[in-house]
């Protein structure tokens, strides 16, 4: 664990982002996916020539399945200002947070729907490596700045003032949303499965209309038509959505298409760009 002052300095952007005026009335719906077809497809891709340069991962397959579903349900890729404004985003740029210990590193794959699984896996790894190197270089400077007695408070006050003004100046807020896409993309997919998480309900903040949570794979016993038991690998998915602008039926159809793409990966995760 870091020094508490350093830890809070690192968390400041997150603390500001989760201010009550940014938080949405979040509803979560869950759906189980038979992940065996995607795992089998991943194994098949690992023997392809492209795998020598970019090893396919289950996370890359999930990102591709989500991006293809988003293209059919593009509303969930839009920005929402929390009031009466919805701003279209035609580019689908997914972000997937990576655990860095005491803070997450957000990795963005631009135009995810236009890339195949190999390209997504390669770009994710390259961007993660670049981000890690950048943090290792700049984090000490950032922490030294926040140990100063006065400047961090002035900087924080100006940031808070800028955020408070944004809702009153819609063009400024929309500009801020567009600029944020370079850092946080247009839609978030959080994969907690590697940490063994089996259930999680989060909190949406603007401008996101929805976000996807990926949980740990489990094995369920199911009974086949002839009555014999069989073991199925199940991947639980949870979709969070802002109830002000989306309802359960609308959101469930989007989540069902992600499920369909993962259960039929050769067609559902095909490159449609």
mmCIF file of C-alpha atoms in Angstrom:
data_model
loop_
_atom_site.group_PDB
_atom_site.id
_atom_site.type_symbol
_atom_site.label_atom_id
_atom_site.label_comp_id
_atom_site.label_asym_id
_atom_site.label_seq_id
_atom_site.Cartn_x
_atom_site.Cartn_y
_atom_site.Cartn_z
ATOM 1 C CA UNK A 1 0.000 0.000 0.000
ATOM 2 C CA UNK A 2 1.266 3.468 -0.907
ATOM 3 C CA UNK A 3 1.539 6.407 1.445
ATOM 4 C CA UNK A 4 -2.048 7.597 1.980
ATOM 5 C CA UNK A 5 -1.363 11.090 0.608
ATOM 6 C CA UNK A 6 0.099 9.592 -2.572
ATOM 7 C CA UNK A 7 -2.786 7.135 -2.819
ATOM 8 C CA UNK A 8 -5.398 9.903 -2.566
ATOM 9 C CA UNK A 9 -3.480 11.989 -5.103
ATOM 10 C CA UNK A 10 -3.696 9.095 -7.573
ATOM 11 C CA UNK A 11 -7.408 8.653 -6.838
ATOM 12 C CA UNK A 12 -8.309 12.349 -7.243
ATOM 13 C CA UNK A 13 -9.469 12.058 -10.890
ATOM 14 C CA UNK A 14 -11.722 9.124 -9.927
ATOM 15 C CA UNK A 15 -13.081 10.943 -6.870
ATOM 16 C CA UNK A 16 -13.986 13.948 -9.034
ATOM 17 C CA UNK A 17 -15.519 11.732 -11.706
ATOM 18 C CA UNK A 18 -17.824 10.090 -9.156
ATOM 19 C CA UNK A 19 -19.157 13.372 -7.791
ATOM 20 C CA UNK A 20 -22.889 13.046 -7.109
ATOM 21 C CA UNK A 21 -23.818 15.371 -9.971
ATOM 22 C CA UNK A 22 -22.142 12.963 -12.409
ATOM 23 C CA UNK A 23 -23.712 9.743 -11.094
ATOM 24 C CA UNK A 24 -26.624 8.076 -12.869
ATOM 25 C CA UNK A 25 -29.550 5.976 -11.552
ATOM 26 C CA UNK A 26 -27.875 2.702 -12.481
ATOM 27 C CA UNK A 27 -29.758 -0.529 -13.169
ATOM 28 C CA UNK A 28 -27.913 -3.820 -13.729
ATOM 29 C CA UNK A 29 -29.170 -6.829 -15.680
ATOM 30 C CA UNK A 30 -27.406 -10.206 -15.751
ATOM 31 C CA UNK A 31 -27.156 -12.834 -18.469
ATOM 32 C CA UNK A 32 -25.241 -16.124 -18.677
ATOM 33 C CA UNK A 33 -23.244 -17.097 -21.760
ATOM 34 C CA UNK A 34 -22.204 -20.605 -22.799
ATOM 35 C CA UNK A 35 -18.577 -19.647 -23.344
ATOM 36 C CA UNK A 36 -17.388 -23.048 -24.638
ATOM 37 C CA UNK A 37 -17.757 -22.059 -28.341
ATOM 38 C CA UNK A 38 -15.673 -18.904 -27.789
ATOM 39 C CA UNK A 39 -12.982 -20.857 -25.926
ATOM 40 C CA UNK A 40 -12.874 -23.442 -28.733
ATOM 41 C CA UNK A 41 -12.631 -20.662 -31.326
ATOM 42 C CA UNK A 42 -9.825 -19.015 -29.344
ATOM 43 C CA UNK A 43 -7.901 -22.298 -29.411
ATOM 44 C CA UNK A 44 -8.426 -22.501 -33.169
ATOM 45 C CA UNK A 45 -7.183 -18.925 -33.633
ATOM 46 C CA UNK A 46 -4.046 -19.695 -31.623
ATOM 47 C CA UNK A 47 -2.880 -21.986 -34.441
ATOM 48 C CA UNK A 48 -3.403 -19.332 -37.142
ATOM 49 C CA UNK A 49 -0.327 -17.606 -38.663
ATOM 50 C CA UNK A 50 -1.475 -14.228 -37.273
ATOM 51 C CA UNK A 51 -1.155 -15.586 -33.730
ATOM 52 C CA UNK A 52 2.643 -15.422 -34.001
ATOM 53 C CA UNK A 53 2.454 -11.617 -33.883
ATOM 54 C CA UNK A 54 -0.645 -11.188 -31.715
ATOM 55 C CA UNK A 55 -1.842 -13.946 -29.398
ATOM 56 C CA UNK A 56 -5.657 -14.008 -29.341
ATOM 57 C CA UNK A 57 -7.169 -13.600 -25.876
ATOM 58 C CA UNK A 58 -10.636 -14.198 -24.488
ATOM 59 C CA UNK A 59 -10.749 -10.506 -23.558
ATOM 60 C CA UNK A 60 -10.140 -9.556 -27.211
ATOM 61 C CA UNK A 61 -12.961 -11.887 -28.294
ATOM 62 C CA UNK A 62 -15.306 -10.318 -25.726
ATOM 63 C CA UNK A 63 -14.368 -6.823 -26.922
ATOM 64 C CA UNK A 64 -15.054 -7.812 -30.527
ATOM 65 C CA UNK A 65 -18.399 -9.421 -29.654
ATOM 66 C CA UNK A 66 -19.396 -6.288 -27.741
ATOM 67 C CA UNK A 67 -18.285 -3.916 -30.497
ATOM 68 C CA UNK A 68 -20.269 -5.832 -33.129
ATOM 69 C CA UNK A 69 -23.356 -5.747 -30.897
ATOM 70 C CA UNK A 70 -22.840 -2.025 -30.298
ATOM 71 C CA UNK A 71 -22.897 -1.388 -34.041
ATOM 72 C CA UNK A 72 -26.432 -2.845 -34.027
ATOM 73 C CA UNK A 73 -27.379 -0.963 -30.834
ATOM 74 C CA UNK A 74 -25.393 2.225 -31.398
ATOM 75 C CA UNK A 75 -27.478 4.214 -28.882
ATOM 76 C CA UNK A 76 -25.479 2.633 -26.044
ATOM 77 C CA UNK A 77 -22.307 4.099 -27.562
ATOM 78 C CA UNK A 78 -23.638 7.668 -27.315
ATOM 79 C CA UNK A 79 -22.855 10.322 -24.701
ATOM 80 C CA UNK A 80 -25.554 11.483 -22.276
ATOM 81 C CA UNK A 81 -25.186 14.759 -20.399
ATOM 82 C CA UNK A 82 -27.368 13.614 -17.496
ATOM 83 C CA UNK A 83 -30.218 15.961 -18.419
ATOM 84 C CA UNK A 84 -31.858 16.345 -21.835
ATOM 85 C CA UNK A 85 -28.927 16.032 -24.223
ATOM 86 C CA UNK A 86 -27.715 12.909 -26.053
ATOM 87 C CA UNK A 87 -24.671 13.271 -28.292
ATOM 88 C CA UNK A 88 -24.146 10.636 -31.033
ATOM 89 C CA UNK A 89 -20.819 8.805 -31.375
ATOM 90 C CA UNK A 90 -20.506 6.818 -34.588
ATOM 91 C CA UNK A 91 -16.981 5.588 -33.800
ATOM 92 C CA UNK A 92 -16.918 2.616 -31.438
ATOM 93 C CA UNK A 93 -13.831 2.820 -29.225
ATOM 94 C CA UNK A 94 -13.957 0.325 -26.372
ATOM 95 C CA UNK A 95 -11.960 0.674 -23.192
ATOM 96 C CA UNK A 96 -11.051 -2.138 -20.867
ATOM 97 C CA UNK A 97 -9.515 -1.259 -17.476
ATOM 98 C CA UNK A 98 -6.385 -3.166 -16.464
ATOM 99 C CA UNK A 99 -5.581 -3.782 -12.801
ATOM 100 C CA UNK A 100 -2.420 -1.957 -11.692
ATOM 101 C CA UNK A 101 -2.678 -2.801 -8.001
ATOM 102 C CA UNK A 102 -4.034 0.325 -6.341
ATOM 103 C CA UNK A 103 -5.513 1.947 -9.462
ATOM 104 C CA UNK A 104 -6.884 0.859 -12.866
ATOM 105 C CA UNK A 105 -5.203 1.640 -16.163
ATOM 106 C CA UNK A 106 -7.755 2.323 -18.907
ATOM 107 C CA UNK A 107 -6.766 0.811 -22.258
ATOM 108 C CA UNK A 108 -8.666 2.042 -25.343
ATOM 109 C CA UNK A 109 -8.932 0.141 -28.630
ATOM 110 C CA UNK A 110 -10.085 2.590 -31.292
ATOM 111 C CA UNK A 111 -12.636 1.549 -33.927
ATOM 112 C CA UNK A 112 -12.996 -1.836 -32.237
ATOM 113 C CA UNK A 113 -15.797 -2.972 -34.531
ATOM 114 C CA UNK A 114 -13.568 -2.504 -37.594
ATOM 115 C CA UNK A 115 -10.746 -4.698 -36.282
ATOM 116 C CA UNK A 116 -10.410 -8.455 -36.029
ATOM 117 C CA UNK A 117 -9.525 -10.307 -32.836
ATOM 118 C CA UNK A 118 -5.801 -10.375 -33.664
ATOM 119 C CA UNK A 119 -5.718 -6.622 -34.272
ATOM 120 C CA UNK A 120 -7.650 -5.950 -31.055
ATOM 121 C CA UNK A 121 -5.322 -8.173 -29.008
ATOM 122 C CA UNK A 122 -2.227 -6.536 -30.504
ATOM 123 C CA UNK A 123 -3.488 -2.971 -30.041
ATOM 124 C CA UNK A 124 -4.579 -3.686 -26.475
ATOM 125 C CA UNK A 125 -1.138 -5.065 -25.569
ATOM 126 C CA UNK A 126 0.727 -2.246 -27.336
ATOM 127 C CA UNK A 127 -1.401 0.452 -25.692
ATOM 128 C CA UNK A 128 -1.047 -1.221 -22.291
ATOM 129 C CA UNK A 129 2.741 -1.341 -22.641
ATOM 130 C CA UNK A 130 2.842 2.337 -23.675
ATOM 131 C CA UNK A 131 0.576 3.376 -20.811
ATOM 132 C CA UNK A 132 2.622 1.457 -18.245
ATOM 133 C CA UNK A 133 5.838 3.068 -19.493
ATOM 134 C CA UNK A 134 4.227 6.521 -19.407
ATOM 135 C CA UNK A 135 2.997 6.023 -15.850
ATOM 136 C CA UNK A 136 6.393 4.788 -14.660
ATOM 137 C CA UNK A 137 7.953 7.910 -16.170
ATOM 138 C CA UNK A 138 5.422 10.527 -15.049
ATOM 139 C CA UNK A 139 3.898 9.210 -11.821
ATOM 140 C CA UNK A 140 6.823 10.333 -9.609
ATOM 141 C CA UNK A 141 6.515 13.892 -10.993
ATOM 142 C CA UNK A 142 2.757 13.851 -10.432
ATOM 143 C CA UNK A 143 3.173 12.725 -6.823
ATOM 144 C CA UNK A 144 5.874 15.314 -6.140
ATOM 145 C CA UNK A 145 3.533 18.021 -7.426
ATOM 146 C CA UNK A 146 0.736 16.856 -5.118
ATOM 147 C CA UNK A 147 3.052 16.974 -2.118
ATOM 148 C CA UNK A 148 3.447 20.732 -2.579
ATOM 149 C CA UNK A 149 1.546 22.833 -0.010
ATOM 150 C CA UNK A 150 -0.529 25.175 -2.220
ATOM 151 C CA UNK A 151 -0.383 24.474 -5.964
ATOM 152 C CA UNK A 152 -2.382 21.207 -5.856
ATOM 153 C CA UNK A 153 -5.252 22.986 -4.081
ATOM 154 C CA UNK A 154 -5.276 25.778 -6.666
ATOM 155 C CA UNK A 155 -5.151 23.246 -9.511
ATOM 156 C CA UNK A 156 -7.921 21.174 -7.925
ATOM 157 C CA UNK A 157 -10.089 24.234 -7.359
ATOM 158 C CA UNK A 158 -9.753 25.290 -11.002
ATOM 159 C CA UNK A 159 -10.598 21.750 -12.136
ATOM 160 C CA UNK A 160 -13.696 21.675 -9.923
ATOM 161 C CA UNK A 161 -14.748 25.106 -11.229
ATOM 162 C CA UNK A 162 -14.310 23.946 -14.829
ATOM 163 C CA UNK A 163 -16.446 20.847 -14.175
ATOM 164 C CA UNK A 164 -19.125 22.919 -12.411
ATOM 165 C CA UNK A 165 -19.350 25.343 -15.349
ATOM 166 C CA UNK A 166 -19.629 22.636 -18.030
ATOM 167 C CA UNK A 167 -23.354 21.798 -17.562
ATOM 168 C CA UNK A 168 -24.209 25.494 -17.977
ATOM 169 C CA UNK A 169 -22.252 25.740 -21.242
ATOM 170 C CA UNK A 170 -23.357 22.766 -23.400
ATOM 171 C CA UNK A 171 -20.759 23.310 -26.182
ATOM 172 C CA UNK A 172 -18.011 23.235 -23.552
ATOM 173 C CA UNK A 173 -19.389 20.045 -22.024
ATOM 174 C CA UNK A 174 -19.665 18.345 -25.398
ATOM 175 C CA UNK A 175 -16.084 19.336 -26.176
ATOM 176 C CA UNK A 176 -15.020 17.782 -22.870
ATOM 177 C CA UNK A 177 -16.881 14.574 -23.770
ATOM 178 C CA UNK A 178 -15.138 14.380 -27.167
ATOM 179 C CA UNK A 179 -11.733 14.975 -25.606
ATOM 180 C CA UNK A 180 -12.388 12.277 -23.000
ATOM 181 C CA UNK A 181 -12.882 9.654 -25.727
ATOM 182 C CA UNK A 182 -9.113 9.570 -26.293
ATOM 183 C CA UNK A 183 -8.645 8.477 -22.679
ATOM 184 C CA UNK A 184 -11.805 6.525 -21.820
ATOM 185 C CA UNK A 185 -13.190 5.594 -25.243
ATOM 186 C CA UNK A 186 -16.930 5.506 -25.879
ATOM 187 C CA UNK A 187 -17.941 2.309 -24.035
ATOM 188 C CA UNK A 188 -16.384 0.393 -21.134
ATOM 189 C CA UNK A 189 -15.942 -3.370 -20.772
ATOM 190 C CA UNK A 190 -14.590 -4.308 -17.338
ATOM 191 C CA UNK A 191 -13.274 -7.873 -17.122
ATOM 192 C CA UNK A 192 -13.161 -8.961 -13.479
ATOM 193 C CA UNK A 193 -13.058 -12.668 -14.254
ATOM 194 C CA UNK A 194 -9.288 -12.959 -13.841
ATOM 195 C CA UNK A 195 -9.732 -11.778 -10.240
ATOM 196 C CA UNK A 196 -12.332 -14.457 -9.531
ATOM 197 C CA UNK A 197 -15.200 -11.977 -9.093
ATOM 198 C CA UNK A 198 -18.582 -13.718 -9.402
ATOM 199 C CA UNK A 199 -20.909 -10.738 -8.830
ATOM 200 C CA UNK A 200 -20.523 -6.974 -9.073
ATOM 201 C CA UNK A 201 -22.848 -3.984 -9.381
ATOM 202 C CA UNK A 202 -21.195 -0.690 -10.280
ATOM 203 C CA UNK A 203 -22.145 2.963 -10.619
ATOM 204 C CA UNK A 204 -22.446 4.675 -13.997
ATOM 205 C CA UNK A 205 -21.220 8.228 -14.408
ATOM 206 C CA UNK A 206 -21.853 10.558 -17.321
ATOM 207 C CA UNK A 207 -21.405 10.571 -20.213
ATOM 208 C CA UNK A 208 -21.805 6.758 -20.269
ATOM 209 C CA UNK A 209 -25.248 5.344 -21.028
ATOM 210 C CA UNK A 210 -24.163 1.764 -20.341
ATOM 211 C CA UNK A 211 -21.171 -0.403 -19.427
ATOM 212 C CA UNK A 212 -20.465 -4.137 -19.463
ATOM 213 C CA UNK A 213 -19.099 -6.212 -16.577
ATOM 214 C CA UNK A 214 -17.481 -9.585 -17.332
ATOM 215 C CA UNK A 215 -17.313 -11.998 -14.394
ATOM 216 C CA UNK A 216 -15.497 -15.247 -13.597
ATOM 217 C CA UNK A 217 -16.219 -18.365 -15.650
ATOM 218 C CA UNK A 218 -17.979 -21.090 -13.696
ATOM 219 C CA UNK A 219 -18.954 -24.677 -14.452
ATOM 220 C CA UNK A 220 -22.640 -25.634 -14.305
ATOM 221 C CA UNK A 221 -24.170 -29.079 -14.580
ATOM 222 C CA UNK A 222 -26.988 -29.196 -17.129
ATOM 223 C CA UNK A 223 -29.173 -32.062 -18.270
ATOM 224 C CA UNK A 224 -29.219 -32.950 -21.948
ATOM 225 C CA UNK A 225 -32.388 -34.032 -23.830
ATOM 226 C CA UNK A 226 -31.637 -37.694 -23.084
ATOM 227 C CA UNK A 227 -31.416 -36.942 -19.360
ATOM 228 C CA UNK A 228 -27.658 -37.370 -19.003
ATOM 229 C CA UNK A 229 -25.750 -34.650 -17.134
ATOM 230 C CA UNK A 230 -23.114 -32.507 -18.822
ATOM 231 C CA UNK A 231 -20.806 -29.766 -17.607
ATOM 232 C CA UNK A 232 -21.046 -26.353 -19.275
ATOM 233 C CA UNK A 233 -18.616 -23.464 -18.928
ATOM 234 C CA UNK A 234 -20.683 -20.363 -18.186
ATOM 235 C CA UNK A 235 -19.511 -16.755 -18.470
ATOM 236 C CA UNK A 236 -21.747 -14.339 -16.511
ATOM 237 C CA UNK A 237 -22.221 -10.888 -18.041
ATOM 238 C CA UNK A 238 -23.761 -7.860 -16.330
ATOM 239 C CA UNK A 239 -24.907 -4.767 -18.205
ATOM 240 C CA UNK A 240 -25.248 -1.507 -16.292
ATOM 241 C CA UNK A 241 -27.437 1.171 -17.859
ATOM 242 C CA UNK A 242 -28.730 4.627 -17.013
ATOM 243 C CA UNK A 243 -32.439 4.215 -16.272
ATOM 244 C CA UNK A 244 -33.133 7.844 -17.215
ATOM 245 C CA UNK A 245 -32.598 7.114 -20.902
ATOM 246 C CA UNK A 246 -32.745 3.302 -21.230
ATOM 247 C CA UNK A 247 -35.156 0.627 -20.029
ATOM 248 C CA UNK A 248 -34.667 -3.055 -19.232
ATOM 249 C CA UNK A 249 -36.168 -4.409 -22.460
ATOM 250 C CA UNK A 250 -34.100 -2.118 -24.682
ATOM 251 C CA UNK A 251 -30.931 -2.957 -22.735
ATOM 252 C CA UNK A 252 -31.666 -6.688 -22.573
ATOM 253 C CA UNK A 253 -31.785 -6.950 -26.361
ATOM 254 C CA UNK A 254 -28.333 -5.356 -26.549
ATOM 255 C CA UNK A 255 -26.952 -7.771 -23.940
ATOM 256 C CA UNK A 256 -28.622 -10.708 -25.718
ATOM 257 C CA UNK A 257 -26.787 -9.794 -28.928
ATOM 258 C CA UNK A 258 -23.447 -9.782 -27.082
ATOM 259 C CA UNK A 259 -24.357 -13.249 -25.766
ATOM 260 C CA UNK A 260 -25.314 -14.433 -29.269
ATOM 261 C CA UNK A 261 -22.021 -13.178 -30.705
ATOM 262 C CA UNK A 262 -20.019 -15.040 -28.043
ATOM 263 C CA UNK A 263 -21.984 -18.265 -28.452
ATOM 264 C CA UNK A 264 -21.551 -18.113 -32.255
ATOM 265 C CA UNK A 265 -18.108 -16.485 -32.460
ATOM 266 C CA UNK A 266 -17.153 -17.345 -36.024
ATOM 267 C CA UNK A 267 -20.050 -15.241 -37.316
ATOM 268 C CA UNK A 268 -20.712 -13.029 -34.273
ATOM 269 C CA UNK A 269 -17.089 -11.917 -33.968
ATOM 270 C CA UNK A 270 -16.416 -11.601 -37.687
ATOM 271 C CA UNK A 271 -14.875 -8.371 -38.903
ATOM 272 C CA UNK A 272 -17.774 -6.287 -40.223
ATOM 273 C CA UNK A 273 -15.816 -3.089 -40.817
#
